[in-house]
Amino acid sequence: MTASGTATDVTGRAESATGEDGWWRDAVIYQIYPRSFADSDGDGMGDLNGIREHLDHIESLGVDAVWLSPFYPSPQADAGYDVADYRDVNPTFGTLADFDALLAQAHDLGLRVVIDLVPNHTSSEHAWFKAAVTSLPGSPERARYIFRDGKGAEGELPPNNWGSVFGGTAWTRVEDGTERPQWYLHLFDTRQPDLNWENPEVIAEFKDVLRFWLSRGVDGFRIDVAHGLIKEKGLPDNLQDTSQDATPTGPMWNQPGVHEIYRGWHRVLREFGNDPMLVAEAWVSDPSALAFYVRSDEMQQAFNFNFLLAGWDASEMRRQIDQTRAANAVVGATTTWVLSNHDVVRHATRLAMTDRNAWRHGIGPEDPQPDAALGLDRARAATMFILALPGGAYIYQGEELGLPEHTTLPSDVRQDPTFRRTGGKVIGRDGCRVPLPWDSTRPGLGFGPDENTWLPQPDSFAGLAADRQNGVPGSTLELYRAAIAIRRERALGDGDIAWNPSPDGVLDFTNGTTRIVLNASADPFPLEAVETVLASSDDAVRDGELLPNHAVWLDVD
Ligand code: NOJ
């Protein structure tokens, strides 16, 4: 990429992308969670060189890009989403030179590289926060964060009633030796102080961070907590009990002011040509409000979490598809499908659960254990379904192996701060972050050079390791490869859908000359004229009927 406005297209295409033909509009993007992808040095924690050793696996899937979760220097209070330095690499993960090498290798393979930007909060170890704590109230150092006096005679009560997403209060009182120490806001962990996005210094700093990585050649950024940067003026109490809502609302979320920030970033990206993109992690349930994030002068993608939350419910899936596509059409953006990531119960487990809320509580050894075979069938079907939809799609590392959640992790290995902050009430997200199984014959299933893995792997991982599926017809890995190849051949990501009539529980649409049927009902679904099967899970179609919990792609040319 050059700063002149003429982008170097890593796939070798001559033309630069624009809003109309941007590469992201129909891209399949593979999420790498660096801690758990592959370990090159045996410390049990994944690293950048581990990623380099397995990039060919990602290339073999036929995806367009990778998204790397944070690899920056960080005390890892929230697995790296607590950044202490935005312009470097955590020594556990490697060096800046390793990053440059990874970027070059990925580009050589035709893979674009999107990295994670965490702008809502820094780590409490960030130089800015350390300076803020040792500076006086009202100082420029404190003005980079959200410090307030407490309530009560001695200022001993938090400034308002806001709660942390990870449990407990969102305020912590500093120990600064003054008579009435102030409190600082942290919507997440105590060690993740929220930045003050009303402060021009913060705005300037992040534009500079964007330029730092764009100059190195990255192709985009996934924006963490994109709906949280601006808080309602005066920080009023939150009057809504949203503790049970999947996408909470309140004075800290989805404030109109966030959009000005993204317009500014859009302009920074365009200094580097038309290719770089932004994808919003914004938990905003109203599809029209979410579409604001992908207006032509803001970001390019926003994860469709409403669809993820629809679970295994055909009518809810369809409702979310129609609503989001309609809302995004208004602003000229495509929709971005995702079923798993490092924050939710893996879909090979989640889709077998009747408790729709379990995605955010996690599953522990004391909970009812999901049916693994049912979960895998549904996961494969759901993935085939989203890969046939127009728009972009994300794959979370390990889902191409059909990995389930680790549902029996012992408490003492858990690292997700939410587990501790809720006294174990919320199990947390460790179960979807377990180190990947590459080779069933090696200690630690080939995650690293020896048996060290920062979280233990469940027994089921051995049978699902990459070496057990590579080249094996009918394996989940081969299904992903086939589906992504057919999707590309038939330009499904760039297509349109027409719904076909179907009974309750069945979703049936045509995209170009491809018909996609998903059976989320309890009964086999007769396909009438059985056209050529392009892709399906094993034995999905029997005697002309699509079995429950399966999906099929048919050629209707
Ligand atoms: C969303 C990230 O995906 C999650 O892992 C993290 O804990 C929060 N944002 C806070 O950064």
Coordinates of C-alpha atoms and ligand atoms in Angstrom, one line a residue:
M1 CA 0.0 0.0 0.0
T2 CA 1.3 3.4 -0.8
A3 CA 0.3 6.7 0.8
S4 CA -0.3 8.2 -2.6
G5 CA -3.9 7.0 -2.9
T6 CA -3.1 4.2 -5.4
A7 CA -3.5 1.0 -3.5
T8 CA -1.4 -2.0 -4.2
D9 CA -3.8 -4.9 -4.4
V10 CA -2.4 -7.9 -2.7
T11 CA -4.3 -10.2 -4.9
G12 CA -2.7 -8.7 -8.0
R13 CA -5.9 -7.1 -9.3
A14 CA -5.2 -4.0 -11.3
E15 CA -8.0 -1.9 -9.9
S16 CA -8.3 -0.4 -6.5
A17 CA -11.4 -1.1 -4.5
T18 CA -13.9 1.7 -3.9
G19 CA -17.1 1.7 -1.8
E20 CA -18.9 0.1 -4.7
D21 CA -16.5 -2.7 -5.4
G22 CA -14.5 -2.9 -2.2
W23 CA -12.9 -6.3 -1.6
W24 CA -14.6 -6.6 1.8
R25 CA -18.1 -6.6 0.3
D26 CA -18.1 -10.3 -0.3
A27 CA -14.9 -11.3 1.5
V28 CA -14.4 -14.4 3.7
I29 CA -12.2 -13.4 6.6
Y30 CA -10.6 -15.8 9.0
Q31 CA -10.2 -14.7 12.6
I32 CA -6.9 -15.6 14.3
Y33 CA -6.8 -15.5 18.0
P34 CA -3.0 -15.3 18.4
R35 CA -2.9 -16.8 22.0
S36 CA -4.5 -20.0 20.8
F37 CA -3.6 -20.4 17.1
A38 CA -0.1 -22.0 17.2
D39 CA 2.9 -21.7 19.5
S40 CA 6.4 -21.6 17.9
D41 CA 8.5 -21.4 21.1
G42 CA 7.0 -23.8 23.6
D43 CA 5.8 -21.3 26.2
G44 CA 2.2 -22.6 25.8
M45 CA 1.0 -19.4 24.4
G46 CA 0.5 -18.9 20.6
D47 CA 2.6 -16.3 18.8
L48 CA 3.2 -14.6 15.5
N49 CA 5.7 -17.1 14.3
G50 CA 3.3 -19.9 15.1
I51 CA 0.8 -18.2 12.8
R52 CA 3.4 -18.0 10.1
E53 CA 4.0 -21.7 10.4
H54 CA 0.4 -22.4 9.7
L55 CA -0.6 -19.7 7.2
D56 CA -0.8 -22.3 4.4
H57 CA -3.7 -23.9 6.3
I58 CA -5.5 -20.6 6.1
E59 CA -4.6 -20.1 2.5
S60 CA -5.9 -23.7 1.7
L61 CA -9.3 -22.6 2.9
G62 CA -9.6 -20.1 0.1
V63 CA -10.3 -17.1 2.3
D64 CA -9.6 -13.6 1.4
A65 CA -8.1 -12.2 4.6
V66 CA -7.2 -12.8 8.2
W67 CA -8.2 -10.7 11.2
L68 CA -5.7 -10.9 14.1
S69 CA -7.0 -10.3 17.6
P70 CA -4.7 -8.1 19.7
F71 CA -1.0 -8.9 19.8
Y72 CA 0.2 -5.7 21.4
P73 CA 2.1 -5.3 24.7
S74 CA -0.4 -5.9 27.4
P75 CA -0.5 -7.4 30.9
Q76 CA -3.2 -9.7 29.5
A77 CA -5.8 -8.7 32.0
D78 CA -8.4 -9.3 29.3
A79 CA -6.4 -11.5 26.9
G80 CA -4.8 -8.5 25.2
Y81 CA -7.9 -6.3 24.9
D82 CA -6.0 -4.3 27.5
V83 CA -3.4 -2.6 25.4
A84 CA -0.3 -1.0 27.1
D85 CA 1.3 0.2 23.8
Y86 CA -0.5 0.5 20.5
R87 CA 2.6 0.5 18.4
D88 CA 4.4 -2.6 19.3
V89 CA 4.2 -6.4 19.7
N90 CA 3.9 -8.2 23.1
P91 CA 7.2 -10.1 23.6
T92 CA 5.2 -13.2 24.2
F93 CA 3.9 -13.0 20.7
G94 CA 7.1 -11.8 19.0
T95 CA 8.5 -8.6 17.7
L96 CA 7.5 -5.9 15.2
A97 CA 9.9 -7.6 12.8
D98 CA 7.9 -10.8 13.2
F99 CA 4.8 -8.9 12.5
D100 CA 6.3 -7.4 9.3
A101 CA 7.3 -10.9 8.2
L102 CA 3.9 -12.2 8.9
L103 CA 2.3 -9.4 6.9
A104 CA 4.6 -10.0 4.0
Q105 CA 4.1 -13.7 4.0
A106 CA 0.3 -13.3 4.1
H107 CA 0.4 -10.8 1.3
D108 CA 2.5 -13.2 -0.8
L109 CA -0.2 -15.8 -0.3
G110 CA -2.8 -13.3 -1.4
L111 CA -4.3 -12.9 2.0
R112 CA -5.1 -9.4 3.4
V113 CA -4.4 -8.7 7.0
V114 CA -6.9 -6.9 9.3
I115 CA -5.7 -6.1 12.9
D116 CA -7.6 -5.3 16.0
L117 CA -7.8 -1.7 17.3
V118 CA -9.0 -1.3 20.9
P119 CA -9.9 2.4 21.3
N120 CA -12.5 2.4 24.1
H121 CA -10.0 1.7 26.8
T122 CA -6.3 1.2 27.4
S123 CA -4.6 -1.0 29.8
S124 CA -4.0 0.4 33.3
E125 CA -0.4 -0.2 32.4
H126 CA -0.5 2.2 29.5
A127 CA 1.9 5.2 30.0
W128 CA -1.1 7.6 29.8
F129 CA -3.0 5.9 32.6
K130 CA 0.1 5.6 34.8
A131 CA 0.6 9.4 34.4
A132 CA -3.1 10.0 35.0
V133 CA -3.0 8.3 38.4
T134 CA -0.1 10.2 39.6
S135 CA -1.4 13.6 38.3
L136 CA -3.9 15.9 40.0
P137 CA -7.6 16.1 39.3
G138 CA -8.2 18.5 36.5
S139 CA -4.8 17.8 35.0
P140 CA -4.4 17.2 31.2
E141 CA -3.2 13.7 32.1
R142 CA -6.5 12.9 33.8
A143 CA -8.4 14.5 31.0
R144 CA -7.5 11.6 28.7
Y145 CA -9.6 9.3 30.8
I146 CA -13.0 9.6 32.5
F147 CA -12.2 10.6 36.1
R148 CA -14.9 12.0 38.3
D149 CA -15.5 12.9 41.9
G150 CA -17.5 10.3 43.9
K151 CA -20.8 10.9 45.5
G152 CA -21.4 10.9 49.3
A153 CA -20.0 13.1 52.0
E154 CA -16.5 11.9 51.5
G155 CA -16.8 11.1 47.8
E156 CA -16.9 7.5 48.8
L157 CA -19.6 6.4 46.4
P158 CA -19.2 5.8 42.7
P159 CA -20.2 8.8 40.5
N160 CA -23.1 6.9 38.9
N161 CA -24.7 3.5 38.9
W162 CA -23.1 2.1 35.8
G163 CA -22.1 -1.5 35.9
S164 CA -19.1 -3.2 34.2
V165 CA -19.8 -5.6 31.3
F166 CA -17.7 -8.1 33.2
G167 CA -19.7 -7.7 36.5
G168 CA -19.6 -5.3 39.4
T169 CA -19.3 -1.6 39.2
A170 CA -17.8 0.3 36.3
W171 CA -15.9 2.7 38.6
T172 CA -12.8 2.3 40.6
R173 CA -11.4 4.8 43.1
V174 CA -7.7 5.7 42.6
E175 CA -5.3 5.6 45.5
D176 CA -3.6 8.9 44.8
G177 CA -2.9 10.1 48.4
T178 CA -5.4 13.0 48.1
E179 CA -8.1 13.7 50.6
R180 CA -11.0 12.8 48.2
P181 CA -9.5 10.5 45.6
Q182 CA -11.4 10.5 42.3
W183 CA -12.9 7.5 40.5
Y184 CA -12.3 6.4 37.0
L185 CA -14.7 4.7 34.6
H186 CA -14.0 1.2 33.1
L187 CA -16.9 -0.3 31.2
F188 CA -14.9 -3.6 31.3
D189 CA -12.3 -4.7 33.8
T190 CA -10.7 -2.4 36.5
R191 CA -7.5 -2.7 34.5
Q192 CA -9.2 -1.3 31.3
P193 CA -9.8 2.4 32.0
D194 CA -12.1 4.1 29.4
L195 CA -10.5 6.8 27.3
N196 CA -12.2 10.2 27.0
W197 CA -13.1 10.5 23.4
E198 CA -14.2 14.1 23.8
N199 CA -10.5 15.0 24.2
P200 CA -8.8 16.1 20.9
E201 CA -5.5 14.6 22.2
V202 CA -7.1 11.1 22.2
I203 CA -8.6 11.7 18.8
A204 CA -5.2 12.7 17.4
E205 CA -3.4 9.8 19.0
F206 CA -5.6 7.1 17.5
K207 CA -5.3 8.7 14.0
D208 CA -1.6 8.4 14.5
V209 CA -1.9 4.8 15.6
L210 CA -3.9 4.0 12.4
R211 CA -1.3 5.6 10.3
F212 CA 1.5 3.7 12.1
W213 CA -0.1 0.3 11.1
L214 CA -1.3 1.5 7.6
S215 CA 2.2 2.6 6.8
R216 CA 3.4 -0.9 7.6
G217 CA 0.9 -2.2 5.1
V218 CA -2.1 -3.6 7.1
D219 CA -5.4 -3.8 5.1
G220 CA -7.8 -2.9 7.8
F221 CA -8.9 -2.7 11.4
R222 CA -11.5 -4.5 13.5
I223 CA -12.8 -1.8 15.9
D224 CA -13.3 -3.1 19.4
V225 CA -16.4 -1.9 21.2
A226 CA -17.2 0.5 18.4
H227 CA -20.5 1.4 20.0
G228 CA -19.0 2.5 23.3
L229 CA -16.5 5.3 22.7
I230 CA -18.8 8.3 23.4
K231 CA -20.8 8.4 26.6
E232 CA -24.0 10.5 27.2
K233 CA -23.1 14.0 28.4
G234 CA -23.2 14.3 32.2
L235 CA -22.9 10.5 32.6
P236 CA -26.4 10.1 33.9
D237 CA -27.5 7.0 35.8
N238 CA -28.5 4.1 33.7
L239 CA -32.2 3.8 34.2
Q240 CA -32.7 0.6 32.2
D241 CA -32.2 -2.9 33.5
T242 CA -30.6 -4.4 30.6
S243 CA -28.8 -7.2 32.4
Q244 CA -30.8 -9.8 30.6
D245 CA -30.5 -8.2 27.1
A246 CA -28.1 -9.6 24.6
T247 CA -27.3 -6.1 23.4
P248 CA -27.6 -3.8 26.3
T249 CA -28.6 -0.2 25.9
G250 CA -28.0 2.8 28.1
P251 CA -26.1 6.1 28.3
M252 CA -22.8 4.4 27.5
W253 CA -23.8 2.7 24.3
N254 CA -24.4 3.7 20.7
Q255 CA -24.3 7.5 21.3
P256 CA -24.5 9.5 18.1
G257 CA -21.1 11.1 18.7
V258 CA -19.3 7.9 17.8
H259 CA -20.0 8.5 14.1
E260 CA -17.9 11.6 13.9
I261 CA -14.9 9.6 15.1
Y262 CA -15.4 7.0 12.4
R263 CA -15.7 9.6 9.7
G264 CA -12.4 10.9 10.8
W265 CA -10.8 7.5 10.6
H266 CA -12.4 6.9 7.2
R267 CA -10.5 9.9 5.9
V268 CA -7.2 8.6 7.4
L269 CA -7.7 5.3 5.7
R270 CA -8.2 7.0 2.4
E271 CA -4.8 8.6 2.7
F272 CA -3.6 5.1 2.0
G273 CA -5.8 4.3 -1.0
N274 CA -9.2 2.7 -1.3
D275 CA -8.4 -0.7 0.0
P276 CA -8.1 -0.4 3.7
M277 CA -11.3 -1.1 5.7
L278 CA -12.8 -0.9 9.1
V279 CA -15.1 -3.5 10.6
A280 CA -17.3 -2.5 13.6
E281 CA -17.7 -4.7 16.6
A282 CA -20.9 -2.9 17.6
W283 CA -23.5 -4.6 19.7
V284 CA -26.4 -2.5 18.4
S285 CA -29.7 -4.4 18.1
D286 CA -31.6 -2.0 15.8
P287 CA -30.5 -2.9 12.3
S288 CA -31.1 0.7 11.1
A289 CA -28.9 2.1 13.9
L290 CA -26.2 -0.5 13.1
A291 CA -26.3 0.5 9.4
F292 CA -25.2 4.0 10.4
Y293 CA -21.8 2.5 11.2
V294 CA -21.4 1.4 7.6
R295 CA -22.5 4.6 5.8
S296 CA -20.2 5.3 2.8
D297 CA -18.1 7.8 4.8
E298 CA -17.6 5.6 7.9
M299 CA -16.8 1.9 8.2
Q300 CA -17.1 -0.8 5.6
Q301 CA -18.5 -3.7 7.7
A302 CA -20.3 -4.3 10.9
F303 CA -20.8 -7.8 12.4
N304 CA -24.4 -8.9 12.2
F305 CA -24.7 -10.1 15.8
N306 CA -28.5 -10.2 15.6
F307 CA -28.1 -13.1 13.2
L308 CA -25.6 -14.8 15.5
L309 CA -28.1 -14.5 18.4
A310 CA -30.9 -15.9 16.3
G311 CA -29.7 -19.4 17.2
W312 CA -31.2 -22.4 15.5
D313 CA -34.5 -20.8 14.8
A314 CA -35.4 -20.5 11.2
S315 CA -38.0 -17.8 11.4
E316 CA -35.8 -15.6 13.6
M317 CA -32.8 -16.2 11.2
R318 CA -34.9 -15.2 8.3
R319 CA -36.3 -12.1 10.1
Q320 CA -32.7 -11.0 10.9
I321 CA -31.5 -11.6 7.3
D322 CA -34.3 -9.6 5.8
Q323 CA -34.1 -6.7 8.3
T324 CA -30.4 -6.3 8.2
R325 CA -30.1 -6.6 4.4
A326 CA -32.9 -4.0 4.0
A327 CA -31.2 -1.6 6.5
N328 CA -27.8 -2.0 4.9
A329 CA -29.2 -1.6 1.4
V330 CA -30.3 1.9 2.4
V331 CA -26.7 2.9 3.0
G332 CA -25.3 0.8 0.2
A333 CA -23.4 -1.6 2.4
T334 CA -23.4 -5.4 2.4
T335 CA -24.1 -7.5 5.4
T336 CA -21.4 -9.3 7.4
W337 CA -22.2 -12.7 8.7
V338 CA -20.5 -14.4 11.7
L339 CA -21.4 -17.4 13.8
S340 CA -18.4 -17.7 16.2
N341 CA -15.7 -15.6 17.7
H342 CA -13.6 -15.4 20.8
D343 CA -16.5 -13.9 22.9
V344 CA -19.3 -16.4 22.3
V345 CA -19.8 -20.1 22.9
R346 CA -18.6 -21.8 19.7
H347 CA -21.5 -22.5 17.3
A348 CA -20.7 -26.2 17.2
T349 CA -21.9 -26.2 20.8
R350 CA -24.2 -23.2 21.0
L351 CA -26.5 -24.4 18.3
A352 CA -27.3 -27.6 20.2
M353 CA -28.4 -25.7 23.3
T354 CA -31.9 -24.8 24.1
D355 CA -30.9 -22.0 26.5
R356 CA -30.6 -19.0 24.1
N357 CA -28.7 -17.0 26.7
A358 CA -25.9 -19.5 27.2
W359 CA -23.9 -17.8 24.5
R360 CA -22.8 -15.2 27.0
H361 CA -22.7 -17.2 30.3
G362 CA -20.4 -19.8 29.0
I363 CA -20.8 -23.5 29.9
G364 CA -19.1 -25.1 32.9
P365 CA -18.7 -28.7 34.2
E366 CA -21.8 -28.3 36.4
D367 CA -24.0 -27.3 33.5
P368 CA -26.0 -29.6 31.3
Q369 CA -23.6 -30.8 28.6
P370 CA -24.6 -30.2 25.0
D371 CA -25.1 -33.0 22.4
A372 CA -21.8 -32.8 20.4
A373 CA -23.0 -34.6 17.3
L374 CA -26.2 -32.5 17.0
G375 CA -24.1 -29.4 17.5
L376 CA -21.7 -30.3 14.8
D377 CA -24.4 -31.1 12.3
R378 CA -26.1 -27.8 13.0
A379 CA -22.9 -25.9 12.9
R380 CA -21.9 -27.3 9.5
A381 CA -25.4 -26.5 8.2
A382 CA -25.3 -23.0 9.6
T383 CA -21.9 -22.3 8.1
M384 CA -23.0 -23.5 4.7
F385 CA -26.0 -21.3 5.1
I386 CA -24.1 -18.1 5.8
L387 CA -21.5 -18.8 3.2
A388 CA -24.3 -18.8 0.6
L389 CA -25.6 -15.4 1.7
P390 CA -24.5 -12.3 -0.2
G391 CA -22.1 -10.2 1.8
G392 CA -19.0 -10.8 3.9
A393 CA -18.5 -13.7 6.2
Y394 CA -16.1 -14.3 9.1
I395 CA -14.8 -17.7 10.3
Y396 CA -13.3 -18.1 13.8
Q397 CA -10.2 -20.2 14.0
G398 CA -11.0 -23.9 14.7
E399 CA -14.6 -23.8 13.4
E400 CA -13.3 -25.2 10.1
L401 CA -12.4 -28.3 12.2
G402 CA -15.8 -28.4 13.8
L403 CA -14.3 -27.6 17.2
P404 CA -16.8 -27.5 20.1
E405 CA -16.6 -25.3 23.1
H406 CA -14.5 -26.7 26.0
T407 CA -17.4 -27.1 28.4
T408 CA -15.6 -28.8 31.3
L409 CA -12.7 -26.5 32.0
P410 CA -11.7 -26.5 35.7
S411 CA -12.2 -23.1 37.5
D412 CA -8.6 -22.8 38.4
V413 CA -7.4 -22.5 34.8
R414 CA -10.0 -19.9 33.8
Q415 CA -8.5 -16.5 32.8
D416 CA -11.6 -14.5 31.6
P417 CA -11.9 -11.6 34.0
T418 CA -15.7 -12.0 34.0
F419 CA -15.4 -15.3 35.8
R420 CA -13.7 -13.7 38.8
R421 CA -15.7 -10.5 38.7
T422 CA -19.0 -12.3 38.9
G423 CA -17.8 -14.8 41.5
G424 CA -18.1 -17.6 39.0
K425 CA -21.7 -16.8 38.2
V426 CA -20.8 -16.1 34.6
I427 CA -18.5 -18.9 33.4
G428 CA -17.0 -16.7 30.7
R429 CA -15.3 -17.2 27.4
D430 CA -12.3 -19.4 28.0
G431 CA -14.1 -22.4 26.6
C432 CA -14.0 -20.9 23.0
R433 CA -10.4 -19.9 23.3
V434 CA -8.7 -23.3 23.7
P435 CA -5.4 -23.8 21.8
L436 CA -6.0 -25.4 18.4
P437 CA -5.3 -29.1 17.6
W438 CA -3.0 -29.4 14.6
D439 CA -1.6 -32.9 14.9
S440 CA -3.3 -35.7 16.8
T441 CA -0.1 -37.6 17.1
R442 CA 1.9 -35.0 19.0
P443 CA 1.8 -33.8 22.6
G444 CA -0.5 -30.8 23.0
L445 CA -2.0 -31.9 19.7
G446 CA 0.7 -30.1 17.8
F447 CA -0.2 -26.6 19.2
G448 CA 3.4 -26.1 20.0
P449 CA 6.7 -27.9 20.1
D450 CA 5.7 -29.7 23.3
E451 CA 2.7 -30.4 25.5
N452 CA 2.4 -26.9 26.9
T453 CA -1.0 -25.2 26.2
W454 CA -2.2 -22.2 28.2
L455 CA -5.6 -23.9 28.5
P456 CA -6.0 -27.6 28.5
Q457 CA -7.6 -29.1 25.4
P458 CA -10.7 -31.4 25.8
D459 CA -10.4 -35.1 24.8
S460 CA -12.6 -34.5 21.8
F461 CA -10.0 -32.3 20.1
A462 CA -7.7 -35.2 19.2
G463 CA -10.3 -36.7 16.7
L464 CA -10.9 -33.3 15.2
A465 CA -7.2 -32.3 14.8
A466 CA -6.3 -30.9 11.4
D467 CA -4.2 -34.0 10.4
R468 CA -7.3 -36.2 10.9
Q469 CA -9.4 -34.1 8.5
N470 CA -6.9 -33.0 5.9
G471 CA -7.9 -34.6 2.6
V472 CA -10.6 -36.7 4.3
P473 CA -13.8 -36.6 2.2
G474 CA -16.7 -35.5 4.3
S475 CA -14.6 -33.9 7.0
T476 CA -15.6 -30.5 8.3
L477 CA -12.3 -29.1 7.0
E478 CA -13.0 -30.4 3.5
L479 CA -16.6 -29.1 3.6
Y480 CA -15.3 -25.6 4.4
R481 CA -12.8 -25.7 1.6
A482 CA -15.4 -27.0 -0.9
A483 CA -18.0 -24.5 0.2
I484 CA -15.7 -21.5 0.1
A485 CA -14.4 -22.6 -3.4
I486 CA -18.0 -22.9 -4.8
R487 CA -19.0 -19.7 -3.2
R488 CA -16.2 -18.0 -5.0
E489 CA -16.8 -19.8 -8.3
R490 CA -20.5 -18.8 -8.2
A491 CA -19.9 -15.4 -6.8
L492 CA -22.5 -16.1 -4.1
G493 CA -21.1 -13.4 -1.8
D494 CA -21.8 -10.9 -4.6
G495 CA -25.2 -12.2 -5.4
D496 CA -28.8 -11.7 -4.3
I497 CA -31.4 -13.9 -2.7
A498 CA -34.9 -14.9 -3.6
W499 CA -36.8 -16.8 -0.9
N500 CA -38.6 -19.9 -2.0
P501 CA -41.8 -21.0 -0.3
S502 CA -41.0 -23.4 2.6
P503 CA -42.7 -24.8 5.7
D504 CA -41.9 -23.6 9.2
G505 CA -38.4 -24.5 10.3
V506 CA -37.0 -24.6 6.7
L507 CA -35.1 -21.9 5.0
D508 CA -34.9 -22.1 1.2
F509 CA -33.5 -19.5 -1.1
T510 CA -31.9 -19.1 -4.5
N511 CA -28.8 -17.1 -5.1
G512 CA -28.1 -16.9 -8.8
T513 CA -28.1 -20.5 -10.0
T514 CA -27.6 -21.9 -6.6
R515 CA -30.4 -23.0 -4.3
I516 CA -29.7 -23.3 -0.6
V517 CA -31.9 -25.2 1.8
L518 CA -31.5 -25.4 5.6
N519 CA -33.6 -27.7 7.6
A520 CA -34.0 -26.5 11.2
S521 CA -37.3 -28.4 11.6
A522 CA -37.8 -31.8 13.2
D523 CA -38.9 -33.4 10.0
P524 CA -37.2 -34.4 6.7
F525 CA -37.9 -31.9 4.0
P526 CA -38.8 -33.2 0.5
L527 CA -36.7 -31.4 -2.1
E528 CA -39.0 -32.3 -5.0
A529 CA -36.9 -32.1 -8.0
V530 CA -33.5 -33.1 -6.7
E531 CA -31.1 -31.0 -8.6
T532 CA -27.3 -31.7 -8.6
V533 CA -26.0 -31.5 -5.1
L534 CA -23.1 -29.0 -5.0
A535 CA -22.2 -29.3 -1.4
S536 CA -23.7 -30.8 1.7
S537 CA -22.9 -32.4 4.9
D538 CA -22.5 -36.2 4.8
D539 CA -25.8 -37.9 4.1
A540 CA -27.8 -34.7 4.3
V541 CA -30.1 -35.8 1.5
R542 CA -31.7 -39.2 1.7
D543 CA -34.3 -40.5 -0.7
G544 CA -34.8 -37.0 -2.0
E545 CA -35.3 -35.5 1.4
L546 CA -33.1 -33.1 3.3
L547 CA -32.7 -34.4 6.8
P548 CA -33.3 -32.2 9.9
N549 CA -30.2 -30.3 11.1
H550 CA -28.6 -30.2 7.7
A551 CA -28.2 -27.9 4.8
V552 CA -27.6 -28.5 1.1
W553 CA -26.5 -26.4 -1.9
L554 CA -28.1 -27.4 -5.2
D555 CA -27.4 -26.4 -8.8
V556 CA -30.5 -25.0 -10.4
D557 CA -28.9 -23.9 -13.6
Ligands
NOJ1 C1 -14.8 -7.0 22.8 C2 -13.7 -8.0 22.6 O1 -14.0 -8.9 21.6 C3 -13.7 -8.8 24.0 O2 -12.9 -9.9 23.9 C4 -13.2 -7.8 25.0 O3 -13.2 -8.4 26.3 C5 -14.1 -6.5 25.0 N1 -14.4 -6.1 23.7 C6 -13.3 -5.5 25.8 O4 -12.3 -5.0 25.0

